[in-house]
Structures are given as structure tokens and as C-alpha cells.
């Protein structure tokens, strides 16, 4: 697999608005909807059928009730945040893996393919968060996983 197969350069930022939560990652659907409802009440222009999740902790290093994550929605443009709402900008170079199917079924193979690629290509990633975007396409879920790459660690051909 060539670098360009998994590397995406995001020249135009994608904006999201989310809230930070603590607890089992299995609770993310509840928190996504909670945050989307707040954004709808505030009149934010969110993209329909797209969920935004950032996992801040590796699941094996903390107890499920101690895991931290961000949940929310992709917005049509920059949205000024206040209070518990957090603005998030996706911009720069990322590894990207995509799959159609329910997150529970496709997540492990997606992360495994990214990990194998990182090792095989000796790519240096930024520590910390992994971004997960779940879209509903024709009533079927599709998952995208993004991992930020440190600049100048790859050569796109």
C-alpha cells in the first residue's frame, strides 16, 4: 500500500463542536445525541447524520469509567463556542481508514490496518487523540478513523 492510499492532506479545515465526557466508550451514542440536541437548541448548523467522536485515552490504560472522550457534531462552518461546548478543527495531515458497517464490527479492523500501516511505513503520529466520524449513508453506517501525522514524516507520491 502506498502512502497516498491512507494519507489525507486536509487543506480546508473541517469544524466540529463537542463536549468532553468521562465514562465507558460504549456510552458515546448517548452523549453524541445529548450534544447534538444542545447544538440544535442553539441554532447551530450541524451536518445531519454525521457523528463526531474523539477518544482521548487508550482503552486498555484506564478503567472504563475513567476514559475521557469528546462527542458532538460536524458543523457547516466555524461555530463560536461557550460554556461546556468545545470547538474542534480538523486540519493538516492525517492517516485515514474508512469502512462501511456498524462501528462495533469495523472498528477493530480499521485500527489494525492503521497500526500495521504506521509500523510498515514508519510513520510518526502525534500522540493522543484519534478522531472517529460515523456517517449514515443510505441508512447504513460508515466509519472514518483519522490519526494526526507529525509533519514531514512521510512522502506522498
Tab-separated table of C-alpha atoms in Angstrom:
chain	number	residue	atom	x	y	z
A	1	UNK	CA	0.000	0.000	0.000
A	2	UNK	CA	1.395	3.402	-0.985
A	3	UNK	CA	1.475	6.359	1.433
A	4	UNK	CA	-1.122	8.147	-0.654
A	5	UNK	CA	-3.578	5.275	-0.091
A	6	UNK	CA	-4.099	6.179	3.567
A	7	UNK	CA	-2.765	9.719	3.935
A	8	UNK	CA	-5.090	12.653	3.503
A	9	UNK	CA	-3.978	16.268	3.460
A	10	UNK	CA	-6.792	18.490	4.703
A	11	UNK	CA	-6.133	21.914	3.210
A	12	UNK	CA	-9.518	23.291	4.265
A	13	UNK	CA	-10.456	22.790	7.903
A	14	UNK	CA	-13.457	20.761	8.968
A	15	UNK	CA	-15.149	22.136	12.080
A	16	UNK	CA	-16.874	20.255	14.860
A	17	UNK	CA	-18.463	21.239	18.139
A	18	UNK	CA	-18.401	18.793	21.000
A	19	UNK	CA	-18.433	18.307	24.753
A	20	UNK	CA	-15.978	16.399	26.934
A	21	UNK	CA	-17.258	13.358	28.813
A	22	UNK	CA	-15.851	10.676	31.104
A	23	UNK	CA	-17.035	7.071	31.151
A	24	UNK	CA	-17.179	3.912	29.077
A	25	UNK	CA	-16.691	4.446	25.349
A	26	UNK	CA	-19.861	2.407	24.823
A	27	UNK	CA	-21.807	5.432	26.151
A	28	UNK	CA	-20.767	7.657	23.213
A	29	UNK	CA	-24.096	7.357	21.275
A	30	UNK	CA	-25.974	8.838	24.254
A	31	UNK	CA	-23.505	11.731	24.602
A	32	UNK	CA	-23.448	12.435	20.877
A	33	UNK	CA	-27.210	12.884	20.872
A	34	UNK	CA	-27.087	14.975	24.061
A	35	UNK	CA	-24.577	17.363	22.475
A	36	UNK	CA	-26.440	17.477	19.142
A	37	UNK	CA	-29.651	18.418	20.982
A	38	UNK	CA	-27.868	21.324	22.685
A	39	UNK	CA	-26.491	22.483	19.330
A	40	UNK	CA	-29.933	22.247	17.693
A	41	UNK	CA	-31.457	24.283	20.544
A	42	UNK	CA	-28.772	26.949	19.975
A	43	UNK	CA	-29.488	27.015	16.247
A	44	UNK	CA	-26.079	25.670	15.181
A	45	UNK	CA	-25.907	24.467	11.574
A	46	UNK	CA	-24.806	20.862	12.073
A	47	UNK	CA	-24.407	18.343	9.287
A	48	UNK	CA	-27.142	15.721	9.550
A	49	UNK	CA	-26.359	12.055	10.045
A	50	UNK	CA	-22.703	12.647	10.961
A	51	UNK	CA	-21.405	11.926	14.467
A	52	UNK	CA	-18.070	13.219	15.767
A	53	UNK	CA	-16.056	11.359	18.417
A	54	UNK	CA	-12.523	11.868	19.713
A	55	UNK	CA	-11.180	9.184	22.028
A	56	UNK	CA	-8.668	10.816	24.367
A	57	UNK	CA	-7.469	7.717	26.220
A	58	UNK	CA	-6.308	4.282	25.082
A	59	UNK	CA	-8.977	1.921	26.455
A	60	UNK	CA	-6.504	-0.540	27.947
A	61	UNK	CA	-4.753	2.059	30.107
A	62	UNK	CA	-7.700	3.227	32.218
A	63	UNK	CA	-10.805	1.765	33.769
A	64	UNK	CA	-13.880	2.218	31.516
A	65	UNK	CA	-15.448	4.727	33.919
A	66	UNK	CA	-12.273	6.889	33.746
A	67	UNK	CA	-11.971	7.126	29.935
A	68	UNK	CA	-12.255	10.637	28.501
A	69	UNK	CA	-13.724	11.479	25.110
A	70	UNK	CA	-15.308	14.257	23.073
A	71	UNK	CA	-18.701	13.788	21.415
A	72	UNK	CA	-20.569	16.097	19.091
A	73	UNK	CA	-21.264	17.028	15.500
A	74	UNK	CA	-19.604	18.380	12.385
A	75	UNK	CA	-20.783	21.931	11.696
A	76	UNK	CA	-21.250	23.610	8.331
A	77	UNK	CA	-18.723	26.286	9.285
A	78	UNK	CA	-16.876	27.697	12.288
A	79	UNK	CA	-19.174	27.989	15.314
A	80	UNK	CA	-18.340	30.220	18.275
A	81	UNK	CA	-18.448	28.083	21.419
A	82	UNK	CA	-19.097	28.944	25.043
A	83	UNK	CA	-19.618	27.108	28.305
A	84	UNK	CA	-19.192	23.340	28.054
A	85	UNK	CA	-19.068	23.376	24.246
A	86	UNK	CA	-15.656	22.870	22.658
A	87	UNK	CA	-14.736	23.854	19.113
A	88	UNK	CA	-12.595	21.341	17.229
A	89	UNK	CA	-10.793	21.919	13.931
A	90	UNK	CA	-9.552	19.050	11.766
A	91	UNK	CA	-6.750	20.382	9.603
A	92	UNK	CA	-3.401	19.145	8.338
A	93	UNK	CA	-2.095	15.667	7.581
A	94	UNK	CA	-3.904	12.576	8.793
A	95	UNK	CA	-3.926	8.860	8.280
A	96	UNK	CA	-7.432	7.881	7.270
A	97	UNK	CA	-9.121	4.488	7.207
A	98	UNK	CA	-12.750	4.010	6.128
A	99	UNK	CA	-15.212	1.136	6.220
A	100	UNK	CA	-18.912	0.593	5.723
A	101	UNK	CA	-20.706	-1.188	8.516
A	102	UNK	CA	-21.618	-0.870	12.142
A	103	UNK	CA	-18.850	0.605	14.308
A	104	UNK	CA	-18.739	-2.452	16.563
A	105	UNK	CA	-17.934	-4.657	13.560
A	106	UNK	CA	-15.485	-2.454	11.636
A	107	UNK	CA	-13.591	-0.526	14.312
A	108	UNK	CA	-11.023	-3.178	15.250
A	109	UNK	CA	-10.074	-3.973	11.619
A	110	UNK	CA	-9.789	-0.239	10.846
A	111	UNK	CA	-7.443	0.408	13.743
A	112	UNK	CA	-5.461	-2.736	12.944
A	113	UNK	CA	-4.955	-1.619	9.335
A	114	UNK	CA	-3.816	1.818	10.513
A	115	UNK	CA	-1.433	0.332	13.074
A	116	UNK	CA	0.056	-2.049	10.511
A	117	UNK	CA	0.489	0.823	8.070
A	118	UNK	CA	2.160	3.027	10.695
A	119	UNK	CA	4.617	0.243	11.526
A	120	UNK	CA	5.282	-0.796	7.901
A	121	UNK	CA	5.796	2.764	6.651
A	122	UNK	CA	7.492	4.013	9.852
A	123	UNK	CA	5.127	6.966	10.122
A	124	UNK	CA	5.313	9.154	13.211
A	125	UNK	CA	1.926	10.154	14.570
A	126	UNK	CA	1.032	12.795	17.109
A	127	UNK	CA	0.304	11.332	20.500
A	128	UNK	CA	-3.138	11.437	21.949
A	129	UNK	CA	-6.479	11.573	20.285
A	130	UNK	CA	-7.932	9.551	17.482
A	131	UNK	CA	-10.846	11.034	15.579
A	132	UNK	CA	-13.783	8.908	14.603
A	133	UNK	CA	-16.557	10.115	12.325
A	134	UNK	CA	-19.650	7.995	11.802
A	135	UNK	CA	-21.916	8.812	8.856
A	136	UNK	CA	-25.275	7.424	7.845
A	137	UNK	CA	-25.241	6.792	4.099
A	138	UNK	CA	-28.444	5.380	2.621
A	139	UNK	CA	-29.474	4.132	6.083
A	140	UNK	CA	-26.165	2.276	6.513
A	141	UNK	CA	-23.361	3.417	8.812
A	142	UNK	CA	-19.896	4.250	7.505
A	143	UNK	CA	-16.927	4.847	9.788
A	144	UNK	CA	-13.874	7.020	9.234
A	145	UNK	CA	-10.881	6.971	11.595
A	146	UNK	CA	-8.316	9.785	11.486
A	147	UNK	CA	-4.914	9.813	13.199
A	148	UNK	CA	-2.840	13.016	13.051
A	149	UNK	CA	0.601	12.682	11.450
A	150	UNK	CA	3.579	14.702	12.588
A	151	UNK	CA	4.675	16.966	9.768
A	152	UNK	CA	7.435	15.836	7.441
A	153	UNK	CA	7.334	12.171	8.421
A	154	UNK	CA	6.019	10.925	5.084
A	155	UNK	CA	6.405	11.434	1.372
A	156	UNK	CA	3.158	11.489	-0.628
A	157	UNK	CA	3.799	10.447	-4.245
